[in-house]
């Protein structure tokens, strides 16, 4: 099966060279690699030209990753198309392993395991734990029930005709990957998660970038729930997984950020602080199982505290998104790159 | 991306129950002849779910031991085995909330189905 890779890029000259090199070093290389230079001013296009891949440029900045990817879709002349972020590298066997998912009839999308490439700051460490937990436990359960919640935008492969039927990657929400995945589930197009296909994106390494990413993700989730809720009700397992995720994101955030601080003050009980990380041993179980084969046990233990910091910050931005999207009716539409 | 807050609240219980259900589901798939040899995944996820339950039980045991939770709870509630009652209530509340959320989803689905059927029946 032929494969075209689309790399949407806006001012990614620093990282896109690594992405292209990792694509060219695949055990099953793609037939074509298209770099969408979305109005960059830092020489991103030159990196692509030097590597000998196809570089295209929209007449003006499309304003989002979805726009850049959809702009490139007519150039994809293969049965399969893959979207990869311009700051993401792959294990040499990643494409080969992801391709195997398409031998199953009805599969229209497949995604892999995501591990941050750099794990140094508190934000990168928090994200490392979040991914390791979610991809070792939640996502594998979702895949078993044939309903992965998201085919991650940073590294996913699709049947080209299925994406075309959907009208490409739409910019109507800030989470185009979730939008496409949920549309596929509703249309009966299969989505698979292949844990053996590993990718390494650059994650936000400071608070400024993390804030942008969390805002985009939280608003994107709310926007997708608003857009798809009726359709989701017809999809078994997915409807439950989304409802539970939404409930937790609202109620747990309120508990962590409002109820617990009030209780601690009212009862003068520092023991209540334990509630912020009482689930640490339970979280550690999937982490250990995920970390041992990767030989990252030490790094996992060292990074665990950062997860609880990220969880609180995540909760704040989630509540902000709910308030802004559902109560103030003020949708957030600006696509701010936060890696 | 990850929606919500992984590792928190009823989501944890939902995935534990889903993972514990996997062996039964796999056996059913096998019985129907549509399974594709996924016992390794099933065993792994089942083990994780059991491990998480064991870890949480360990946390409660440690809290009991370190904080003498039983005496505190007995003092507050004025009866014996109050900590055990507290633990069971906590589990029941979490399970109840999960059941309510999942029930609400089913109810919404039925309402939507009825609403779409009604114009067609006219």
Short mmCIF file of C-alpha atoms in Angstrom, two decimals:
data_model
loop_
_atom_site.label_atom_id
_atom_site.label_comp_id
_atom_site.label_asym_id
_atom_site.label_seq_id
_atom_site.Cartn_x
_atom_site.Cartn_y
_atom_site.Cartn_z
CA UNK A 1 0.00 0.00 0.00
CA UNK A 2 1.44 3.37 -1.02
CA UNK A 3 1.80 6.06 1.58
CA UNK A 4 2.05 9.85 1.40
CA UNK A 5 3.24 11.72 4.48
CA UNK A 6 2.02 15.26 5.13
CA UNK A 7 4.08 17.49 7.46
CA UNK A 8 2.27 20.72 8.31
CA UNK A 9 4.84 23.30 9.41
CA UNK A 10 4.90 26.89 10.55
CA UNK A 11 8.34 28.16 11.56
CA UNK A 12 9.69 24.68 12.32
CA UNK A 13 13.18 25.01 10.78
CA UNK A 14 14.74 23.97 14.11
CA UNK A 15 12.97 20.60 14.30
CA UNK A 16 11.62 19.58 10.89
CA UNK A 17 15.00 18.31 9.67
CA UNK A 18 14.92 15.57 12.35
CA UNK A 19 11.36 14.67 11.35
CA UNK A 20 12.31 14.30 7.67
CA UNK A 21 15.42 12.27 8.51
CA UNK A 22 13.43 9.86 10.69
CA UNK A 23 10.89 9.42 7.86
CA UNK A 24 13.62 8.68 5.32
CA UNK A 25 15.19 6.14 7.71
CA UNK A 26 12.00 4.05 8.04
CA UNK A 27 12.16 0.30 7.37
CA UNK A 28 9.20 0.91 5.03
CA UNK A 29 9.74 4.40 3.63
CA UNK A 30 6.77 6.45 2.36
CA UNK A 31 6.28 6.93 -1.37
CA UNK A 32 6.12 10.69 -0.96
CA UNK A 33 6.76 13.25 1.78
CA UNK A 34 5.03 16.62 1.47
CA UNK A 35 6.12 19.52 3.64
CA UNK A 36 3.41 22.17 3.89
CA UNK A 37 5.23 25.42 4.55
CA UNK A 38 2.35 27.40 6.03
CA UNK A 39 3.82 30.88 5.61
CA UNK A 40 7.02 30.30 7.64
CA UNK A 41 9.59 33.07 7.90
CA UNK A 42 12.46 31.02 9.39
CA UNK A 43 13.58 28.97 6.39
CA UNK A 44 11.42 25.90 7.04
CA UNK A 45 10.90 25.42 3.28
CA UNK A 46 14.68 25.42 2.64
CA UNK A 47 15.12 22.49 5.06
CA UNK A 48 12.60 20.54 2.99
CA UNK A 49 14.19 21.52 -0.34
CA UNK A 50 17.63 20.45 0.92
CA UNK A 51 16.23 17.05 1.97
CA UNK A 52 14.79 16.55 -1.53
CA UNK A 53 11.14 16.22 -0.49
CA UNK A 54 8.09 17.97 -1.98
CA UNK A 55 7.49 21.41 -0.48
CA UNK A 56 4.20 23.22 -1.06
CA UNK A 57 3.08 26.61 0.20
CA UNK A 58 -0.51 27.86 0.51
CA UNK A 59 -1.11 31.39 -0.87
CA UNK A 60 -1.43 32.63 2.73
CA UNK A 61 -1.14 31.12 6.23
CA UNK A 62 -4.06 28.71 6.69
CA UNK A 63 -4.31 29.53 10.40
CA UNK A 64 -4.24 25.98 11.71
CA UNK A 65 -2.67 22.56 11.40
CA UNK A 66 -5.98 21.28 10.01
CA UNK A 67 -5.89 23.90 7.27
CA UNK A 68 -2.32 23.08 6.26
CA UNK A 69 -2.99 19.31 6.17
CA UNK A 70 -6.19 19.70 4.16
CA UNK A 71 -4.41 22.01 1.72
CA UNK A 72 -1.96 19.16 0.99
CA UNK A 73 -4.60 16.43 0.66
CA UNK A 74 -5.12 16.83 -3.16
CA UNK A 75 -1.38 16.07 -3.60
CA UNK A 76 -1.76 12.66 -1.94
CA UNK A 77 -2.03 10.13 -4.74
CA UNK A 78 -1.67 7.03 -2.59
CA UNK A 79 -4.13 4.74 -0.83
CA UNK A 80 -2.86 5.86 2.57
CA UNK A 81 -1.94 9.23 3.96
CA UNK A 82 -0.10 10.01 7.19
CA UNK A 83 -0.04 13.22 9.19
CA UNK A 84 2.95 13.92 11.38
CA UNK A 85 3.84 17.03 13.36
CA UNK A 86 6.93 18.90 12.19
CA UNK A 87 8.58 18.38 15.59
CA UNK A 88 7.94 14.63 15.81
CA UNK A 89 10.38 11.82 15.06
CA UNK A 90 9.62 8.12 14.68
CA UNK A 91 11.09 4.78 15.69
CA UNK A 92 12.58 3.26 12.49
CA UNK A 93 9.83 0.60 12.42
CA UNK A 94 6.93 2.93 13.26
CA UNK A 95 5.44 3.18 9.75
CA UNK A 96 5.88 -0.55 9.10
CA UNK A 97 4.00 -1.40 12.30
CA UNK A 98 1.26 1.16 11.75
CA UNK A 99 0.70 -0.15 8.21
CA UNK A 100 -0.18 -3.57 9.64
CA UNK A 101 -3.36 -2.13 11.16
CA UNK A 102 -4.72 -1.55 7.65
CA UNK A 103 -4.63 -5.25 6.76
CA UNK A 104 -7.80 -5.48 8.83
CA UNK A 105 -10.88 -4.67 6.71
CA UNK A 106 -12.77 -1.53 7.67
CA UNK A 107 -9.86 0.19 9.38
CA UNK A 108 -9.61 3.81 8.26
CA UNK A 109 -7.22 5.27 10.83
CA UNK A 110 -4.41 4.09 13.08
CA UNK A 111 -2.26 5.83 15.64
CA UNK A 112 0.76 4.93 17.75
CA UNK A 113 2.33 5.31 21.18
CA UNK A 114 3.51 8.83 22.01
CA UNK A 115 6.58 9.51 24.16
CA UNK A 116 8.00 13.02 24.65
CA UNK A 117 11.40 13.33 22.98
CA UNK A 118 12.85 15.63 25.61
CA UNK A 119 12.06 14.93 29.26
CA UNK A 120 13.73 17.59 31.38
CA UNK A 121 11.41 20.33 32.63
CA UNK A 122 8.53 19.78 35.06
CA UNK A 123 6.07 20.17 32.14
CA UNK A 124 7.80 17.60 29.95
CA UNK A 125 8.02 15.20 32.89
CA UNK A 126 4.34 15.66 33.70
CA UNK A 127 3.41 15.03 30.10
CA UNK A 128 5.70 11.95 29.97
CA UNK A 129 3.83 10.41 32.91
CA UNK A 130 0.43 11.37 31.50
CA UNK A 131 1.24 9.73 28.16
CA UNK A 132 2.83 6.65 29.70
CA UNK A 133 -0.23 6.13 31.91
CA UNK A 134 -2.83 6.82 29.21
CA UNK A 135 -1.12 4.84 26.44
CA UNK A 136 -0.29 1.86 28.66
CA UNK A 137 -3.72 1.55 30.26
CA UNK A 138 -6.62 3.68 28.96
CA UNK A 139 -5.81 3.65 25.26
CA UNK A 140 -5.19 -0.11 25.15
CA UNK A 141 -8.56 -0.73 26.82
CA UNK A 142 -10.21 1.67 24.35
CA UNK A 143 -8.54 -0.16 21.47
CA UNK A 144 -9.69 -3.54 22.76
CA UNK A 145 -13.28 -2.28 22.56
CA UNK A 146 -12.45 -0.88 19.08
CA UNK A 147 -12.98 2.71 20.14
CA UNK A 148 -9.73 4.66 20.64
CA UNK A 149 -10.80 8.08 21.83
CA UNK A 150 -8.35 9.93 19.57
CA UNK A 151 -6.10 9.04 16.69
CA UNK A 152 -3.38 11.44 17.82
CA UNK A 153 -2.73 14.34 15.49
CA UNK A 154 1.02 14.21 15.96
CA UNK A 155 1.31 10.79 14.27
CA UNK A 156 -1.60 9.04 12.57
CA UNK A 157 -2.20 7.15 9.36
CA UNK A 158 -5.47 7.16 7.40
CA UNK A 159 -7.09 5.72 4.30
CA UNK A 160 -6.93 8.69 1.93
CA UNK A 161 -10.45 8.19 0.55
CA UNK A 162 -11.90 8.09 4.09
CA UNK A 163 -10.27 11.44 4.93
CA UNK A 164 -11.44 12.90 1.61
CA UNK A 165 -15.01 11.72 2.23
CA UNK A 166 -14.88 13.57 5.54
CA UNK A 167 -13.72 16.75 3.78
CA UNK A 168 -10.18 16.59 5.10
CA UNK A 169 -9.13 17.85 8.51
CA UNK A 170 -11.69 20.45 9.50
CA UNK A 171 -10.86 23.65 11.32
CA UNK A 172 -14.25 23.93 13.02
CA UNK A 173 -12.73 22.87 16.35
CA UNK A 174 -9.29 23.34 17.88
CA UNK A 175 -8.81 19.55 18.08
CA UNK A 176 -8.98 18.41 14.46
CA UNK A 177 -7.67 14.95 15.38
CA UNK A 178 -10.51 14.34 17.84
CA UNK A 179 -13.04 15.70 15.33
CA UNK A 180 -11.82 13.31 12.62
CA UNK A 181 -11.64 10.31 14.96
CA UNK A 182 -15.16 10.83 16.33
CA UNK A 183 -16.49 11.38 12.79
CA UNK A 184 -14.90 8.08 11.75
CA UNK A 185 -16.42 6.22 14.70
CA UNK A 186 -19.87 7.61 13.87
CA UNK A 187 -19.48 6.66 10.20
CA UNK A 188 -18.45 3.11 11.12
CA UNK A 189 -14.86 3.58 9.95
CA UNK A 190 -12.48 1.56 12.14
CA UNK A 191 -9.79 3.25 14.23
CA UNK A 192 -6.91 1.30 15.75
CA UNK A 193 -4.16 1.97 18.27
CA UNK A 194 -0.83 0.24 17.63
CA UNK A 195 1.33 0.53 20.77
CA UNK A 196 4.41 -0.85 19.02
CA UNK A 197 4.49 2.12 16.63
CA UNK A 198 6.29 4.76 18.68
CA UNK A 199 6.70 8.47 17.97
CA UNK A 200 8.60 11.19 19.82
CA UNK A 201 7.19 14.73 19.66
CA UNK A 202 8.67 17.79 21.32
CA UNK A 203 6.35 18.67 24.19
CA UNK A 204 5.91 22.13 25.74
CA UNK A 205 9.00 22.72 27.85
CA UNK A 206 7.89 25.89 29.64
CA UNK A 207 4.69 27.20 31.16
CA UNK A 208 4.01 29.65 28.32
CA UNK A 209 3.90 26.87 25.73
CA UNK A 210 2.11 24.40 28.03
CA UNK A 211 -0.58 26.99 28.74
CA UNK A 212 -1.20 27.41 25.00
CA UNK A 213 -1.41 23.65 24.46
CA UNK A 214 -3.70 23.03 27.43
CA UNK A 215 -6.03 25.83 26.35
CA UNK A 216 -6.18 24.44 22.83
CA UNK A 217 -6.79 20.87 24.01
CA UNK A 218 -9.40 21.80 26.64
CA UNK A 219 -11.36 24.08 24.31
CA UNK A 220 -10.98 21.52 21.53
CA UNK A 221 -12.47 18.77 23.71
CA UNK A 222 -15.44 20.94 24.75
CA UNK A 223 -16.00 22.05 21.15
CA UNK A 224 -15.99 18.44 19.96
CA UNK A 225 -18.43 17.36 22.67
CA UNK A 226 -20.75 20.22 21.63
CA UNK A 227 -20.40 19.31 17.96
CA UNK A 228 -20.65 15.52 18.17
CA UNK A 229 -22.70 14.69 21.26
CA UNK A 230 -25.77 13.49 19.41
CA UNK A 231 -23.75 11.30 17.06
CA UNK A 232 -21.62 9.94 19.90
CA UNK A 233 -24.69 8.62 21.70
CA UNK A 234 -25.01 6.01 18.97
CA UNK A 235 -21.44 4.70 19.41
CA UNK A 236 -21.07 2.06 22.15
CA UNK A 237 -18.16 2.40 24.59
CA UNK A 238 -17.10 5.74 23.09
CA UNK A 239 -20.20 7.48 24.47
CA UNK A 240 -19.39 6.16 27.95
CA UNK A 241 -15.67 6.97 27.71
CA UNK A 242 -16.40 10.55 26.63
CA UNK A 243 -19.05 11.07 29.32
CA UNK A 244 -16.71 9.77 32.02
CA UNK A 245 -13.79 11.89 30.76
CA UNK A 246 -16.00 14.98 30.71
CA UNK A 247 -17.40 14.31 34.18
CA UNK A 248 -13.93 13.77 35.64
CA UNK A 249 -12.46 16.81 33.94
CA UNK A 250 -15.16 19.04 35.43
CA UNK A 251 -15.83 17.46 38.82
CA UNK A 252 -12.27 16.44 39.67
CA UNK A 253 -11.01 19.87 38.65
CA UNK A 254 -13.59 21.52 40.89
CA UNK A 255 -12.68 19.16 43.72
CA UNK A 256 -8.94 19.83 43.38
CA UNK A 257 -9.14 23.57 42.84
CA UNK A 258 -12.17 24.64 44.88
CA UNK A 259 -13.57 22.05 47.29
CA UNK A 260 -10.33 20.67 48.74
CA UNK A 261 -8.69 24.06 49.43
CA UNK A 262 -11.91 25.20 51.15
CA UNK A 263 -12.04 22.04 53.27
CA UNK A 264 -8.37 22.34 54.21
CA UNK A 265 -8.91 25.92 55.37
CA UNK A 266 -12.26 25.23 57.07
CA UNK A 267 -11.14 22.09 58.91
CA UNK A 268 -7.54 23.24 59.52
CA UNK A 269 -6.47 19.76 58.50
CA UNK A 270 -3.23 19.42 56.53
CA UNK A 271 -3.97 15.68 56.22
CA UNK A 272 -6.47 16.59 53.52
CA UNK A 273 -3.53 17.58 51.32
CA UNK A 274 -3.02 13.84 50.90
CA UNK A 275 -6.09 13.84 48.63
CA UNK A 276 -4.06 15.56 45.90
CA UNK A 277 -1.83 12.54 45.45
CA UNK A 278 -3.62 9.72 47.26
CA UNK A 279 -4.01 7.89 43.94
CA UNK A 280 -0.23 7.88 43.33
CA UNK A 281 0.18 4.11 44.00
CA UNK A 282 -2.74 3.32 41.67
CA UNK A 283 -1.23 5.51 38.96
CA UNK A 284 2.14 3.88 39.51
CA UNK A 285 0.86 0.39 38.53
CA UNK A 286 0.33 1.05 34.79
CA UNK A 287 3.40 3.29 34.81
CA UNK A 288 5.66 0.52 36.10
CA UNK A 289 4.23 -1.96 33.60
CA UNK A 290 4.76 0.57 30.82
CA UNK A 291 8.19 1.75 31.97
CA UNK A 292 9.97 -1.57 32.61
CA UNK A 293 10.07 -2.79 28.98
CA UNK A 294 11.16 0.70 27.95
CA UNK A 295 13.88 0.65 30.66
CA UNK A 296 12.62 3.96 32.02
CA UNK A 297 11.74 2.99 35.57
CA UNK A 298 14.05 5.55 37.23
CA UNK A 299 12.92 8.36 34.97
CA UNK A 300 9.29 7.42 35.63
CA UNK A 301 9.70 7.55 39.42
CA UNK A 302 11.58 10.84 39.17
CA UNK A 303 8.91 12.36 36.93
CA UNK A 304 5.85 11.23 38.93
CA UNK A 305 5.56 14.39 41.12
CA UNK A 306 5.44 16.54 37.97
CA UNK A 307 2.29 14.67 36.91
CA UNK A 308 0.39 16.01 39.92
CA UNK A 309 1.48 19.57 39.14
CA UNK A 310 0.38 19.19 35.51
CA UNK A 311 -2.94 17.67 36.62
CA UNK A 312 -3.79 20.75 38.69
CA UNK A 313 -2.83 23.16 35.91
CA UNK A 314 -4.75 21.02 33.41
CA UNK A 315 -7.80 21.16 35.69
CA UNK A 316 -7.65 24.96 35.81
CA UNK A 317 -7.56 25.33 32.03
CA UNK A 318 -10.30 22.77 31.62
CA UNK A 319 -12.64 24.71 33.92
CA UNK A 320 -11.71 27.90 32.08
CA UNK A 321 -12.65 26.21 28.79
CA UNK A 322 -16.02 24.97 30.14
CA UNK A 323 -16.81 28.42 31.54
CA UNK A 324 -15.84 30.22 28.36
CA UNK A 325 -17.40 27.80 25.82
CA UNK A 326 -20.61 26.78 27.59
CA UNK A 327 -21.47 29.57 30.02
CA UNK A 328 -20.13 32.72 28.35
CA UNK A 329 -20.74 31.26 24.86
CA UNK A 330 -17.37 32.67 23.86
CA UNK A 331 -15.67 30.02 21.71
CA UNK A 332 -11.90 30.11 21.49
CA UNK A 333 -10.90 29.90 17.84
CA UNK A 334 -7.28 31.05 17.67
CA UNK A 335 -4.93 28.19 16.89
CA UNK A 336 -1.92 28.93 19.09
CA UNK A 337 1.00 26.65 18.52
CA UNK A 338 2.25 25.20 21.80
CA UNK A 339 4.20 22.28 20.30
CA UNK B 1 -3.73 14.73 22.90
CA UNK B 2 -5.51 13.44 25.99
CA UNK B 3 -8.98 14.63 26.89
CA UNK B 4 -9.72 15.36 30.53
CA UNK B 5 -7.53 14.41 33.47
CA UNK B 6 -6.17 10.87 33.10
CA UNK B 7 -5.85 8.97 36.36
CA UNK B 8 -8.65 10.74 38.17
CA UNK B 9 -12.10 9.99 39.63
CA UNK B 10 -14.71 7.76 38.08
CA UNK B 11 -12.59 7.45 34.91
CA UNK B 12 -10.20 5.22 36.84
CA UNK B 13 -13.05 2.99 37.98
CA UNK B 14 -14.54 2.92 34.47
CA UNK B 15 -11.28 1.66 32.94
CA UNK B 16 -10.69 -0.82 35.78
CA UNK B 17 -14.14 -2.33 35.24
CA UNK B 18 -13.66 -2.30 31.46
CA UNK B 19 -10.32 -4.11 31.84
CA UNK B 20 -11.79 -6.64 34.31
CA UNK B 21 -14.56 -7.33 31.78
CA UNK B 22 -12.07 -8.03 28.98
CA UNK B 23 -11.51 -11.79 29.69
CA UNK B 24 -15.27 -12.40 29.57
CA UNK B 25 -15.58 -10.33 26.42
CA UNK B 26 -12.62 -12.15 24.84
CA UNK B 27 -14.11 -15.55 25.71
CA UNK B 28 -17.38 -14.44 24.11
CA UNK B 29 -15.54 -13.25 20.98
CA UNK B 30 -13.71 -16.58 20.82
CA UNK B 31 -16.97 -18.45 21.22
CA UNK B 32 -18.39 -16.51 18.26
CA UNK B 33 -15.17 -17.14 16.36
CA UNK B 34 -14.33 -13.47 15.78
CA UNK B 35 -11.35 -13.05 18.13
CA UNK B 36 -7.89 -12.45 16.72
CA UNK B 37 -5.68 -13.93 19.44
CA UNK B 38 -5.70 -10.95 21.79
CA UNK B 39 -5.19 -12.88 25.04
CA UNK B 40 -1.84 -11.16 25.70
CA UNK B 41 -3.50 -7.73 25.66
CA UNK B 42 -6.38 -9.03 27.77
CA UNK B 43 -4.06 -10.58 30.37
CA UNK B 44 -1.91 -7.45 30.56
CA UNK B 45 -4.82 -5.05 31.01
CA UNK B 46 -6.51 -7.41 33.48
CA UNK B 47 -3.27 -7.54 35.49
CA UNK B 48 -3.05 -3.73 35.48
CA UNK B 49 -6.66 -3.47 36.74
CA UNK B 50 -6.02 -5.99 39.52
CA UNK B 51 -2.79 -4.17 40.39
CA UNK B 52 -4.60 -0.83 40.63
CA UNK B 53 -7.25 -2.33 42.94
CA UNK B 54 -4.52 -3.88 45.08
CA UNK B 55 -2.60 -0.58 45.18
CA UNK B 56 -5.68 1.35 46.35
CA UNK B 57 -6.40 -1.30 48.99
CA UNK B 58 -2.79 -0.89 50.11
CA UNK B 59 -3.26 2.87 50.38
CA UNK B 60 -6.30 2.41 52.63
CA UNK B 61 -4.44 -0.13 54.73
CA UNK B 62 -1.48 2.25 55.10
CA UNK B 63 -3.78 5.13 56.04
CA UNK B 64 -5.47 2.90 58.62
CA UNK B 65 -2.13 1.93 60.09
CA UNK B 66 -0.46 5.33 60.01
CA UNK B 67 -3.38 7.52 60.97
CA UNK B 68 -5.30 5.03 63.12
CA UNK B 69 -8.23 5.79 60.84
CA UNK B 70 -10.42 3.22 62.55
CA UNK B 71 -10.17 4.92 65.95
CA UNK B 72 -10.72 8.38 64.42
CA UNK B 73 -13.71 7.19 62.42
CA UNK B 74 -15.08 5.27 65.41
CA UNK B 75 -14.71 8.38 67.55
CA UNK B 76 -16.49 10.53 64.94
CA UNK B 77 -19.21 8.01 64.12
CA UNK B 78 -19.51 6.65 67.64
CA UNK B 79 -19.40 3.01 66.67
CA UNK B 80 -16.95 0.21 65.86
CA UNK B 81 -15.73 -0.65 62.35
CA UNK B 82 -16.56 2.88 61.23
CA UNK B 83 -13.48 3.10 58.99
CA UNK B 84 -14.57 -0.05 57.19
CA UNK B 85 -18.02 1.50 56.74
CA UNK B 86 -16.38 4.68 55.43
CA UNK B 87 -14.35 2.71 52.91
CA UNK B 88 -17.36 0.78 51.68
CA UNK B 89 -19.39 4.00 51.45
CA UNK B 90 -16.63 5.68 49.43
CA UNK B 91 -16.60 2.76 47.01
CA UNK B 92 -20.39 2.74 46.80
CA UNK B 93 -20.53 6.51 46.16
CA UNK B 94 -17.92 6.28 43.38
CA UNK B 95 -19.68 3.29 41.82
CA UNK B 96 -23.03 5.06 42.21
CA UNK B 97 -21.75 8.20 40.47
CA UNK B 98 -20.28 6.10 37.65
CA UNK B 99 -23.57 4.20 37.28
CA UNK B 100 -25.49 7.50 37.28
CA UNK B 101 -23.26 9.03 34.58
CA UNK B 102 -23.48 5.92 32.40
CA UNK B 103 -27.24 5.70 33.06
CA UNK B 104 -27.66 9.36 32.05
CA UNK B 105 -25.87 8.63 28.77
CA UNK B 106 -28.23 5.72 28.06
CA UNK B 107 -31.23 7.89 28.96
CA UNK B 108 -30.05 10.66 26.63
CA UNK B 109 -29.62 8.07 23.87
CA UNK B 110 -33.17 6.77 24.37
CA UNK B 111 -34.64 10.30 24.46
CA UNK B 112 -32.84 11.19 21.25
CA UNK B 113 -34.03 7.97 19.62
CA UNK B 114 -37.64 8.66 20.64
CA UNK B 115 -37.39 12.25 19.36
CA UNK B 116 -36.13 11.11 15.97
CA UNK B 117 -38.78 8.36 15.76
CA UNK B 118 -41.70 10.67 16.63
CA UNK B 119 -41.72 12.82 13.44
CA UNK B 120 -41.45 9.67 11.35
CA UNK B 121 -44.49 8.15 13.10
CA UNK B 122 -46.67 11.22 12.33
#
